[in-house]
């Protein structure tokens, strides 16, 4: 197994173009586990930890551009106020050691249905910025996942950054596992309220072949909230219940060692209902605070 450690982004792209089967490594929290268990034997590992551009984040035209190599720990401490949904998801990931090493870019590159960042990114309408020696392009996160652990990345491309517009309303995230911490999700759900455009974003994790949204649930809830955005009135219990039903209907889970398909469907319904209740309470509280 060969090992390359480029010092610049240009060098990394050139290396990937020259060796298209090279496996990029950022935190190594997914790749090295697969290597150690013998499930992955790449001919070349491409270590990206010394590329400074990947370790930075900034804002461009009001959008946060999060470098693919920024670890979860920094998402929590530096971006918790700007990207609350993603920060909530990051807090559920592994142990402090994993959060210090693991990256959102790595989560995307692995494209596992159980990746913890995916529901938050879907709910927030994120874009994935990818690059190669041929140039740079942006992929809406909804079109990034193409199958189980497969993505829209070309074989000569690397993930440069994730672009996320800070929310105009509350975001929430919920995850259920076989224990309270350091666990792969049995199911996860992300929710974002977008009052500036009267819209709702959702994200389902670990309950389908790929991370996915629940479009019918989004349309239903946006319609139900149409008369409540301005008044910030109480949310009817029936609305939250129906929203949970529609979210669970959007899933396509399987039975596995972590849980049954039936349990995942039930859990999603409960998580969707709860996150909506929490988010709407936060939205109503904002009005009281501003007043």
PDB file of C-alpha atoms in Angstrom:
ATOM      1  CA  UNK A   1       0.000   0.000   0.000  1.00  0.00           C
ATOM      2  CA  UNK A   2       1.491   3.328  -1.078  1.00  0.00           C
ATOM      3  CA  UNK A   3       1.025   6.508   0.942  1.00  0.00           C
ATOM      4  CA  UNK A   4       0.983  10.068  -0.426  1.00  0.00           C
ATOM      5  CA  UNK A   5       0.772  13.231   1.662  1.00  0.00           C
ATOM      6  CA  UNK A   6       0.327  16.312  -0.542  1.00  0.00           C
ATOM      7  CA  UNK A   7       1.010  19.706   1.030  1.00  0.00           C
ATOM      8  CA  UNK A   8      -1.223  21.762  -1.278  1.00  0.00           C
ATOM      9  CA  UNK A   9      -4.671  21.411  -2.816  1.00  0.00           C
ATOM     10  CA  UNK A  10      -3.174  21.489  -6.319  1.00  0.00           C
ATOM     11  CA  UNK A  11      -0.867  18.601  -5.428  1.00  0.00           C
ATOM     12  CA  UNK A  12      -3.802  16.624  -4.013  1.00  0.00           C
ATOM     13  CA  UNK A  13      -5.869  17.071  -7.186  1.00  0.00           C
ATOM     14  CA  UNK A  14      -2.924  16.113  -9.374  1.00  0.00           C
ATOM     15  CA  UNK A  15      -2.327  12.983  -7.302  1.00  0.00           C
ATOM     16  CA  UNK A  16      -5.976  11.974  -7.548  1.00  0.00           C
ATOM     17  CA  UNK A  17      -5.955  12.527 -11.312  1.00  0.00           C
ATOM     18  CA  UNK A  18      -2.843  10.375 -11.682  1.00  0.00           C
ATOM     19  CA  UNK A  19      -4.121   7.592  -9.385  1.00  0.00           C
ATOM     20  CA  UNK A  20      -7.890   7.475  -9.638  1.00  0.00           C
ATOM     21  CA  UNK A  21      -8.168   4.455  -7.360  1.00  0.00           C
ATOM     22  CA  UNK A  22      -6.420   6.369  -4.555  1.00  0.00           C
ATOM     23  CA  UNK A  23      -8.497   6.495  -1.355  1.00  0.00           C
ATOM     24  CA  UNK A  24      -8.469   9.915   0.348  1.00  0.00           C
ATOM     25  CA  UNK A  25      -7.984  10.057   4.115  1.00  0.00           C
ATOM     26  CA  UNK A  26      -8.982  13.018   6.285  1.00  0.00           C
ATOM     27  CA  UNK A  27      -9.690  11.880   9.859  1.00  0.00           C
ATOM     28  CA  UNK A  28      -9.435   8.194   8.994  1.00  0.00           C
ATOM     29  CA  UNK A  29     -12.352   7.301  11.283  1.00  0.00           C
ATOM     30  CA  UNK A  30     -14.086   5.355   8.481  1.00  0.00           C
ATOM     31  CA  UNK A  31     -11.230   4.456   6.132  1.00  0.00           C
ATOM     32  CA  UNK A  32      -8.826   3.072   8.718  1.00  0.00           C
ATOM     33  CA  UNK A  33     -11.524   0.962  10.355  1.00  0.00           C
ATOM     34  CA  UNK A  34     -12.219  -0.632   6.962  1.00  0.00           C
ATOM     35  CA  UNK A  35      -8.483  -1.163   6.398  1.00  0.00           C
ATOM     36  CA  UNK A  36      -7.961  -2.688   9.840  1.00  0.00           C
ATOM     37  CA  UNK A  37     -10.853  -5.108   9.373  1.00  0.00           C
ATOM     38  CA  UNK A  38      -9.623  -6.153   5.945  1.00  0.00           C
ATOM     39  CA  UNK A  39     -12.645  -4.767   4.107  1.00  0.00           C
ATOM     40  CA  UNK A  40     -10.552  -2.221   2.208  1.00  0.00           C
ATOM     41  CA  UNK A  41      -7.137  -2.705   0.639  1.00  0.00           C
ATOM     42  CA  UNK A  42      -6.390   0.380  -1.447  1.00  0.00           C
ATOM     43  CA  UNK A  43      -3.271   0.452  -3.554  1.00  0.00           C
ATOM     44  CA  UNK A  44      -2.729   4.063  -2.499  1.00  0.00           C
ATOM     45  CA  UNK A  45      -3.814   6.188   0.469  1.00  0.00           C
ATOM     46  CA  UNK A  46      -4.035   9.933  -0.162  1.00  0.00           C
ATOM     47  CA  UNK A  47      -3.586  11.755   3.149  1.00  0.00           C
ATOM     48  CA  UNK A  48      -5.218  15.206   2.984  1.00  0.00           C
ATOM     49  CA  UNK A  49      -4.483  16.344   6.532  1.00  0.00           C
ATOM     50  CA  UNK A  50      -1.667  18.702   5.491  1.00  0.00           C
ATOM     51  CA  UNK A  51      -3.727  20.626   2.913  1.00  0.00           C
ATOM     52  CA  UNK A  52      -4.432  23.929   4.693  1.00  0.00           C
ATOM     53  CA  UNK A  53      -7.409  24.941   2.535  1.00  0.00           C
ATOM     54  CA  UNK A  54      -9.387  21.938   3.752  1.00  0.00           C
ATOM     55  CA  UNK A  55      -8.944  22.915   7.411  1.00  0.00           C
ATOM     56  CA  UNK A  56     -10.589  26.334   7.067  1.00  0.00           C
ATOM     57  CA  UNK A  57     -14.095  27.762   6.969  1.00  0.00           C
ATOM     58  CA  UNK A  58     -15.354  31.184   5.990  1.00  0.00           C
ATOM     59  CA  UNK A  59     -18.459  32.949   4.687  1.00  0.00           C
ATOM     60  CA  UNK A  60     -19.148  33.935   1.088  1.00  0.00           C
ATOM     61  CA  UNK A  61     -22.235  36.011   0.265  1.00  0.00           C
ATOM     62  CA  UNK A  62     -23.878  34.928   3.498  1.00  0.00           C
ATOM     63  CA  UNK A  63     -23.136  31.217   2.937  1.00  0.00           C
ATOM     64  CA  UNK A  64     -20.801  29.244   5.215  1.00  0.00           C
ATOM     65  CA  UNK A  65     -18.135  27.446   3.209  1.00  0.00           C
ATOM     66  CA  UNK A  66     -16.964  24.625   5.443  1.00  0.00           C
ATOM     67  CA  UNK A  67     -13.664  23.062   4.405  1.00  0.00           C
ATOM     68  CA  UNK A  68     -13.972  19.298   3.981  1.00  0.00           C
ATOM     69  CA  UNK A  69     -11.222  18.712   6.557  1.00  0.00           C
ATOM     70  CA  UNK A  70     -12.693  20.761   9.418  1.00  0.00           C
ATOM     71  CA  UNK A  71     -13.304  18.282  12.276  1.00  0.00           C
ATOM     72  CA  UNK A  72     -16.607  17.887  14.072  1.00  0.00           C
ATOM     73  CA  UNK A  73     -15.170  19.343  17.276  1.00  0.00           C
ATOM     74  CA  UNK A  74     -14.622  22.659  15.509  1.00  0.00           C
ATOM     75  CA  UNK A  75     -18.068  22.573  13.943  1.00  0.00           C
ATOM     76  CA  UNK A  76     -19.448  22.399  17.480  1.00  0.00           C
ATOM     77  CA  UNK A  77     -17.258  25.104  19.036  1.00  0.00           C
ATOM     78  CA  UNK A  78     -16.917  27.522  16.120  1.00  0.00           C
ATOM     79  CA  UNK A  79     -20.122  27.094  14.124  1.00  0.00           C
ATOM     80  CA  UNK A  80     -22.741  26.076  16.666  1.00  0.00           C
ATOM     81  CA  UNK A  81     -24.476  29.447  16.377  1.00  0.00           C
ATOM     82  CA  UNK A  82     -24.334  29.615  12.569  1.00  0.00           C
ATOM     83  CA  UNK A  83     -25.113  25.963  11.752  1.00  0.00           C
ATOM     84  CA  UNK A  84     -27.069  24.667  14.754  1.00  0.00           C
ATOM     85  CA  UNK A  85     -28.482  21.553  13.059  1.00  0.00           C
ATOM     86  CA  UNK A  86     -25.079  20.338  11.910  1.00  0.00           C
ATOM     87  CA  UNK A  87     -23.571  21.129  15.324  1.00  0.00           C
ATOM     88  CA  UNK A  88     -26.322  19.080  17.004  1.00  0.00           C
ATOM     89  CA  UNK A  89     -25.527  16.162  14.715  1.00  0.00           C
ATOM     90  CA  UNK A  90     -21.798  16.545  15.405  1.00  0.00           C
ATOM     91  CA  UNK A  91     -22.370  16.301  19.163  1.00  0.00           C
ATOM     92  CA  UNK A  92     -23.862  12.809  18.722  1.00  0.00           C
ATOM     93  CA  UNK A  93     -20.848  11.443  16.844  1.00  0.00           C
ATOM     94  CA  UNK A  94     -18.575   8.941  18.559  1.00  0.00           C
ATOM     95  CA  UNK A  95     -16.297  10.007  21.375  1.00  0.00           C
ATOM     96  CA  UNK A  96     -14.296  13.240  21.852  1.00  0.00           C
ATOM     97  CA  UNK A  97     -11.382  11.535  20.079  1.00  0.00           C
ATOM     98  CA  UNK A  98     -13.562  10.730  17.051  1.00  0.00           C
ATOM     99  CA  UNK A  99     -15.005  14.259  16.988  1.00  0.00           C
ATOM    100  CA  UNK A 100     -11.467  15.652  17.017  1.00  0.00           C
ATOM    101  CA  UNK A 101     -10.526  13.568  13.965  1.00  0.00           C
ATOM    102  CA  UNK A 102     -13.705  12.924  11.966  1.00  0.00           C
ATOM    103  CA  UNK A 103     -14.892  15.416   9.329  1.00  0.00           C
ATOM    104  CA  UNK A 104     -18.089  16.278   7.485  1.00  0.00           C
ATOM    105  CA  UNK A 105     -16.174  15.833   4.234  1.00  0.00           C
ATOM    106  CA  UNK A 106     -15.241  12.311   5.274  1.00  0.00           C
ATOM    107  CA  UNK A 107     -18.839  11.523   6.202  1.00  0.00           C
ATOM    108  CA  UNK A 108     -19.909  12.598   2.719  1.00  0.00           C
ATOM    109  CA  UNK A 109     -17.120  10.695   0.979  1.00  0.00           C
ATOM    110  CA  UNK A 110     -18.082   7.459   2.746  1.00  0.00           C
ATOM    111  CA  UNK A 111     -21.757   8.122   1.867  1.00  0.00           C
ATOM    112  CA  UNK A 112     -22.984   5.585   4.408  1.00  0.00           C
ATOM    113  CA  UNK A 113     -26.765   5.631   4.937  1.00  0.00           C
ATOM    114  CA  UNK A 114     -26.004   5.839   8.667  1.00  0.00           C
ATOM    115  CA  UNK A 115     -23.697   8.866   8.418  1.00  0.00           C
ATOM    116  CA  UNK A 116     -24.666  11.274  11.188  1.00  0.00           C
ATOM    117  CA  UNK A 117     -24.141  14.524   9.285  1.00  0.00           C
ATOM    118  CA  UNK A 118     -26.368  13.644   6.327  1.00  0.00           C
ATOM    119  CA  UNK A 119     -29.822  14.417   7.811  1.00  0.00           C
ATOM    120  CA  UNK A 120     -28.707  17.874   8.941  1.00  0.00           C
ATOM    121  CA  UNK A 121     -27.140  18.635   5.552  1.00  0.00           C
ATOM    122  CA  UNK A 122     -30.272  17.516   3.710  1.00  0.00           C
ATOM    123  CA  UNK A 123     -32.583  19.588   5.904  1.00  0.00           C
ATOM    124  CA  UNK A 124     -30.377  22.650   5.387  1.00  0.00           C
ATOM    125  CA  UNK A 125     -30.262  22.338   1.555  1.00  0.00           C
ATOM    126  CA  UNK A 126     -26.468  22.104   1.598  1.00  0.00           C
ATOM    127  CA  UNK A 127     -24.277  21.929  -1.476  1.00  0.00           C
ATOM    128  CA  UNK A 128     -21.137  19.808  -1.855  1.00  0.00           C
ATOM    129  CA  UNK A 129     -18.240  21.556  -3.594  1.00  0.00           C
ATOM    130  CA  UNK A 130     -16.054  19.054  -5.424  1.00  0.00           C
ATOM    131  CA  UNK A 131     -12.934  19.608  -7.505  1.00  0.00           C
ATOM    132  CA  UNK A 132     -10.515  17.932  -9.868  1.00  0.00           C
ATOM    133  CA  UNK A 133      -7.784  19.115 -12.223  1.00  0.00           C
ATOM    134  CA  UNK A 134     -10.663  19.690 -14.676  1.00  0.00           C
ATOM    135  CA  UNK A 135     -12.292  22.314 -12.451  1.00  0.00           C
ATOM    136  CA  UNK A 136     -14.781  22.797  -9.634  1.00  0.00           C
ATOM    137  CA  UNK A 137     -18.497  22.058  -9.458  1.00  0.00           C
ATOM    138  CA  UNK A 138     -21.262  22.111  -6.864  1.00  0.00           C
ATOM    139  CA  UNK A 139     -23.612  19.214  -6.238  1.00  0.00           C
ATOM    140  CA  UNK A 140     -26.860  19.718  -4.266  1.00  0.00           C
ATOM    141  CA  UNK A 141     -26.647  17.302  -1.357  1.00  0.00           C
ATOM    142  CA  UNK A 142     -29.997  15.815  -2.418  1.00  0.00           C
ATOM    143  CA  UNK A 143     -28.287  14.551  -5.581  1.00  0.00           C
ATOM    144  CA  UNK A 144     -25.004  13.540  -3.974  1.00  0.00           C
ATOM    145  CA  UNK A 145     -25.992  10.090  -2.697  1.00  0.00           C
ATOM    146  CA  UNK A 146     -26.443   7.585  -5.522  1.00  0.00           C
ATOM    147  CA  UNK A 147     -26.521   4.256  -3.647  1.00  0.00           C
ATOM    148  CA  UNK A 148     -25.309   2.441  -0.553  1.00  0.00           C
ATOM    149  CA  UNK A 149     -21.902   4.009   0.118  1.00  0.00           C
ATOM    150  CA  UNK A 150     -21.878   5.470  -3.401  1.00  0.00           C
ATOM    151  CA  UNK A 151     -21.889   9.116  -4.421  1.00  0.00           C
ATOM    152  CA  UNK A 152     -21.916  11.409  -7.430  1.00  0.00           C
ATOM    153  CA  UNK A 153     -18.153  12.009  -7.115  1.00  0.00           C
ATOM    154  CA  UNK A 154     -16.216  11.259 -10.301  1.00  0.00           C
ATOM    155  CA  UNK A 155     -13.169   9.032  -9.853  1.00  0.00           C
ATOM    156  CA  UNK A 156     -10.780  11.971 -10.233  1.00  0.00           C
ATOM    157  CA  UNK A 157     -12.654  14.318  -7.859  1.00  0.00           C
ATOM    158  CA  UNK A 158     -12.149  15.224  -4.208  1.00  0.00           C
ATOM    159  CA  UNK A 159     -14.531  17.008  -1.848  1.00  0.00           C
ATOM    160  CA  UNK A 160     -13.320  20.557  -1.270  1.00  0.00           C
ATOM    161  CA  UNK A 161     -16.033  22.012   0.954  1.00  0.00           C
ATOM    162  CA  UNK A 162     -19.648  21.968   2.049  1.00  0.00           C
ATOM    163  CA  UNK A 163     -21.674  25.115   1.459  1.00  0.00           C
ATOM    164  CA  UNK A 164     -24.530  25.817   3.879  1.00  0.00           C
ATOM    165  CA  UNK A 165     -26.661  28.930   4.222  1.00  0.00           C
ATOM    166  CA  UNK A 166     -27.242  29.748   7.918  1.00  0.00           C
ATOM    167  CA  UNK A 167     -30.892  29.173   8.806  1.00  0.00           C
ATOM    168  CA  UNK A 168     -33.582  31.815   9.087  1.00  0.00           C
ATOM    169  CA  UNK A 169     -35.414  29.633  11.600  1.00  0.00           C
ATOM    170  CA  UNK A 170     -34.803  26.873  14.144  1.00  0.00           C
ATOM    171  CA  UNK A 171     -33.138  23.561  13.319  1.00  0.00           C
ATOM    172  CA  UNK A 172     -33.316  20.288  15.233  1.00  0.00           C
ATOM    173  CA  UNK A 173     -31.681  16.885  15.093  1.00  0.00           C
ATOM    174  CA  UNK A 174     -32.511  13.576  16.709  1.00  0.00           C
ATOM    175  CA  UNK A 175     -30.746  10.220  16.658  1.00  0.00           C
ATOM    176  CA  UNK A 176     -31.538   6.886  18.229  1.00  0.00           C
ATOM    177  CA  UNK A 177     -29.078   4.065  18.793  1.00  0.00           C
ATOM    178  CA  UNK A 178     -28.646   0.926  20.831  1.00  0.00           C
ATOM    179  CA  UNK A 179     -27.070   3.032  23.599  1.00  0.00           C
ATOM    180  CA  UNK A 180     -26.741   6.723  24.435  1.00  0.00           C
ATOM    181  CA  UNK A 181     -23.278   7.452  23.017  1.00  0.00           C
ATOM    182  CA  UNK A 182     -20.533   6.142  20.714  1.00  0.00           C
ATOM    183  CA  UNK A 183     -23.038   4.289  18.577  1.00  0.00           C
ATOM    184  CA  UNK A 184     -24.048   3.968  14.928  1.00  0.00           C
ATOM    185  CA  UNK A 185     -27.530   5.350  14.371  1.00  0.00           C
ATOM    186  CA  UNK A 186     -30.471   2.970  14.223  1.00  0.00           C
ATOM    187  CA  UNK A 187     -32.311   5.945  12.744  1.00  0.00           C
ATOM    188  CA  UNK A 188     -31.735   9.703  12.641  1.00  0.00           C
ATOM    189  CA  UNK A 189     -33.756  12.737  11.609  1.00  0.00           C
ATOM    190  CA  UNK A 190     -32.932  16.357  10.843  1.00  0.00           C
ATOM    191  CA  UNK A 191     -35.405  19.240  10.599  1.00  0.00           C
ATOM    192  CA  UNK A 192     -35.016  22.846   9.479  1.00  0.00           C
ATOM    193  CA  UNK A 193     -37.683  25.543   9.448  1.00  0.00           C
ATOM    194  CA  UNK A 194     -37.185  28.192   6.761  1.00  0.00           C
ATOM    195  CA  UNK A 195     -39.627  31.025   7.601  1.00  0.00           C
ATOM    196  CA  UNK A 196     -37.943  33.401   5.147  1.00  0.00           C
ATOM    197  CA  UNK A 197     -39.268  31.289   2.263  1.00  0.00           C
ATOM    198  CA  UNK A 198     -42.139  29.579   4.078  1.00  0.00           C
ATOM    199  CA  UNK A 199     -40.517  26.166   3.637  1.00  0.00           C
ATOM    200  CA  UNK A 200     -39.493  23.112   5.644  1.00  0.00           C
ATOM    201  CA  UNK A 201     -36.432  20.887   5.227  1.00  0.00           C
ATOM    202  CA  UNK A 202     -36.080  17.296   6.392  1.00  0.00           C
ATOM    203  CA  UNK A 203     -33.375  14.632   6.404  1.00  0.00           C
ATOM    204  CA  UNK A 204     -33.660  10.906   7.134  1.00  0.00           C
ATOM    205  CA  UNK A 205     -30.657   8.798   8.092  1.00  0.00           C
ATOM    206  CA  UNK A 206     -30.072   5.070   8.574  1.00  0.00           C
ATOM    207  CA  UNK A 207     -33.546   4.149   7.300  1.00  0.00           C
ATOM    208  CA  UNK A 208     -33.105   3.784   3.528  1.00  0.00           C
ATOM    209  CA  UNK A 209     -30.383   2.734   1.050  1.00  0.00           C
ATOM    210  CA  UNK A 210     -29.268   6.382   0.968  1.00  0.00           C
ATOM    211  CA  UNK A 211     -29.858   9.407   3.172  1.00  0.00           C
ATOM    212  CA  UNK A 212     -33.026  11.072   1.886  1.00  0.00           C
ATOM    213  CA  UNK A 213     -35.589  13.785   2.431  1.00  0.00           C
ATOM    214  CA  UNK A 214     -39.308  13.370   3.076  1.00  0.00           C
ATOM    215  CA  UNK A 215     -40.828  15.655   0.390  1.00  0.00           C
ATOM    216  CA  UNK A 216     -44.479  14.855   1.106  1.00  0.00           C
ATOM    217  CA  UNK A 217     -43.955  15.601   4.786  1.00  0.00           C
ATOM    218  CA  UNK A 218     -42.234  18.889   3.895  1.00  0.00           C
ATOM    219  CA  UNK A 219     -45.071  19.965   1.603  1.00  0.00           C
ATOM    220  CA  UNK A 220     -47.710  19.013   4.155  1.00  0.00           C
ATOM    221  CA  UNK A 221     -46.049  20.900   7.003  1.00  0.00           C
ATOM    222  CA  UNK A 222     -45.336  23.991   4.893  1.00  0.00           C
ATOM    223  CA  UNK A 223     -49.029  24.104   4.030  1.00  0.00           C
ATOM    224  CA  UNK A 224     -50.076  23.654   7.656  1.00  0.00           C
ATOM    225  CA  UNK A 225     -47.716  26.417   8.797  1.00  0.00           C
ATOM    226  CA  UNK A 226     -48.828  28.848   6.110  1.00  0.00           C
ATOM    227  CA  UNK A 227     -51.183  30.620   8.487  1.00  0.00           C
ATOM    228  CA  UNK A 228     -48.880  30.309  11.495  1.00  0.00           C
ATOM    229  CA  UNK A 229     -45.560  31.753  10.330  1.00  0.00           C
ATOM    230  CA  UNK A 230     -46.598  35.341  11.105  1.00  0.00           C
ATOM    231  CA  UNK A 231     -48.854  34.721  14.104  1.00  0.00           C
ATOM    232  CA  UNK A 232     -46.530  32.092  15.595  1.00  0.00           C
ATOM    233  CA  UNK A 233     -49.599  30.429  17.040  1.00  0.00           C
ATOM    234  CA  UNK A 234     -49.724  27.093  18.767  1.00  0.00           C
ATOM    235  CA  UNK A 235     -48.987  24.044  16.644  1.00  0.00           C
ATOM    236  CA  UNK A 236     -51.929  21.619  16.566  1.00  0.00           C
ATOM    237  CA  UNK A 237     -51.062  18.172  17.900  1.00  0.00           C
ATOM    238  CA  UNK A 238     -52.707  16.627  14.846  1.00  0.00           C
ATOM    239  CA  UNK A 239     -50.231  18.457  12.591  1.00  0.00           C
ATOM    240  CA  UNK A 240     -47.232  17.041  14.441  1.00  0.00           C
ATOM    241  CA  UNK A 241     -48.743  13.557  14.391  1.00  0.00           C
ATOM    242  CA  UNK A 242     -49.455  13.637  10.657  1.00  0.00           C
ATOM    243  CA  UNK A 243     -46.003  15.043   9.963  1.00  0.00           C
ATOM    244  CA  UNK A 244     -44.463  12.108  11.826  1.00  0.00           C
ATOM    245  CA  UNK A 245     -46.546   9.651   9.815  1.00  0.00           C
ATOM    246  CA  UNK A 246     -45.455  11.174   6.509  1.00  0.00           C
ATOM    247  CA  UNK A 247     -41.790  11.199   7.511  1.00  0.00           C
ATOM    248  CA  UNK A 248     -41.877   7.534   8.452  1.00  0.00           C
ATOM    249  CA  UNK A 249     -43.686   6.730   5.195  1.00  0.00           C
ATOM    250  CA  UNK A 250     -40.749   8.209   3.258  1.00  0.00           C
ATOM    251  CA  UNK A 251     -38.313   5.688   4.751  1.00  0.00           C
ATOM    252  CA  UNK A 252     -37.320   2.352   3.239  1.00  0.00           C
ATOM    253  CA  UNK A 253     -35.487   0.601   6.091  1.00  0.00           C
ATOM    254  CA  UNK A 254     -34.196  -2.933   6.470  1.00  0.00           C
ATOM    255  CA  UNK A 255     -33.817  -5.362   9.364  1.00  0.00           C
ATOM    256  CA  UNK A 256     -30.227  -5.585  10.600  1.00  0.00           C
ATOM    257  CA  UNK A 257     -28.236  -6.191  13.774  1.00  0.00           C
ATOM    258  CA  UNK A 258     -29.038  -2.708  15.092  1.00  0.00           C
ATOM    259  CA  UNK A 259     -32.807  -2.799  14.662  1.00  0.00           C
ATOM    260  CA  UNK A 260     -35.788  -3.953  12.656  1.00  0.00           C
ATOM    261  CA  UNK A 261     -37.384  -2.075   9.793  1.00  0.00           C
ATOM    262  CA  UNK A 262     -40.596  -1.796  11.807  1.00  0.00           C
ATOM    263  CA  UNK A 263     -38.760  -0.240  14.742  1.00  0.00           C
ATOM    264  CA  UNK A 264     -37.015   2.271  12.481  1.00  0.00           C
ATOM    265  CA  UNK A 265     -40.320   3.381  10.965  1.00  0.00           C
ATOM    266  CA  UNK A 266     -41.797   3.869  14.429  1.00  0.00           C
ATOM    267  CA  UNK A 267     -38.700   5.702  15.699  1.00  0.00           C
ATOM    268  CA  UNK A 268     -38.723   8.100  12.754  1.00  0.00           C
ATOM    269  CA  UNK A 269     -42.344   8.972  13.385  1.00  0.00           C
ATOM    270  CA  UNK A 270     -41.583   9.770  17.025  1.00  0.00           C
ATOM    271  CA  UNK A 271     -38.396  11.730  16.234  1.00  0.00           C
ATOM    272  CA  UNK A 272     -40.126  13.782  13.533  1.00  0.00           C
ATOM    273  CA  UNK A 273     -42.973  14.649  15.865  1.00  0.00           C
ATOM    274  CA  UNK A 274     -40.627  15.601  18.694  1.00  0.00           C
ATOM    275  CA  UNK A 275     -38.198  17.658  16.601  1.00  0.00           C
ATOM    276  CA  UNK A 276     -41.097  19.589  15.080  1.00  0.00           C
ATOM    277  CA  UNK A 277     -42.492  20.305  18.546  1.00  0.00           C
ATOM    278  CA  UNK A 278     -39.064  21.498  19.755  1.00  0.00           C
ATOM    279  CA  UNK A 279     -38.387  23.601  16.659  1.00  0.00           C
ATOM    280  CA  UNK A 280     -41.777  25.292  16.715  1.00  0.00           C
ATOM    281  CA  UNK A 281     -41.394  26.066  20.409  1.00  0.00           C
ATOM    282  CA  UNK A 282     -38.026  27.678  19.618  1.00  0.00           C
ATOM    283  CA  UNK A 283     -39.625  29.679  16.790  1.00  0.00           C
ATOM    284  CA  UNK A 284     -42.353  30.989  19.087  1.00  0.00           C
ATOM    285  CA  UNK A 285     -39.761  31.780  21.764  1.00  0.00           C
ATOM    286  CA  UNK A 286     -37.817  33.903  19.259  1.00  0.00           C
ATOM    287  CA  UNK A 287     -40.825  36.201  18.933  1.00  0.00           C
ATOM    288  CA  UNK A 288     -41.045  36.625  22.716  1.00  0.00           C
ATOM    289  CA  UNK A 289     -37.309  37.347  22.936  1.00  0.00           C
ATOM    290  CA  UNK A 290     -37.440  39.910  20.140  1.00  0.00           C
ATOM    291  CA  UNK A 291     -40.438  41.601  21.735  1.00  0.00           C
TER     292      UNK A 291
END
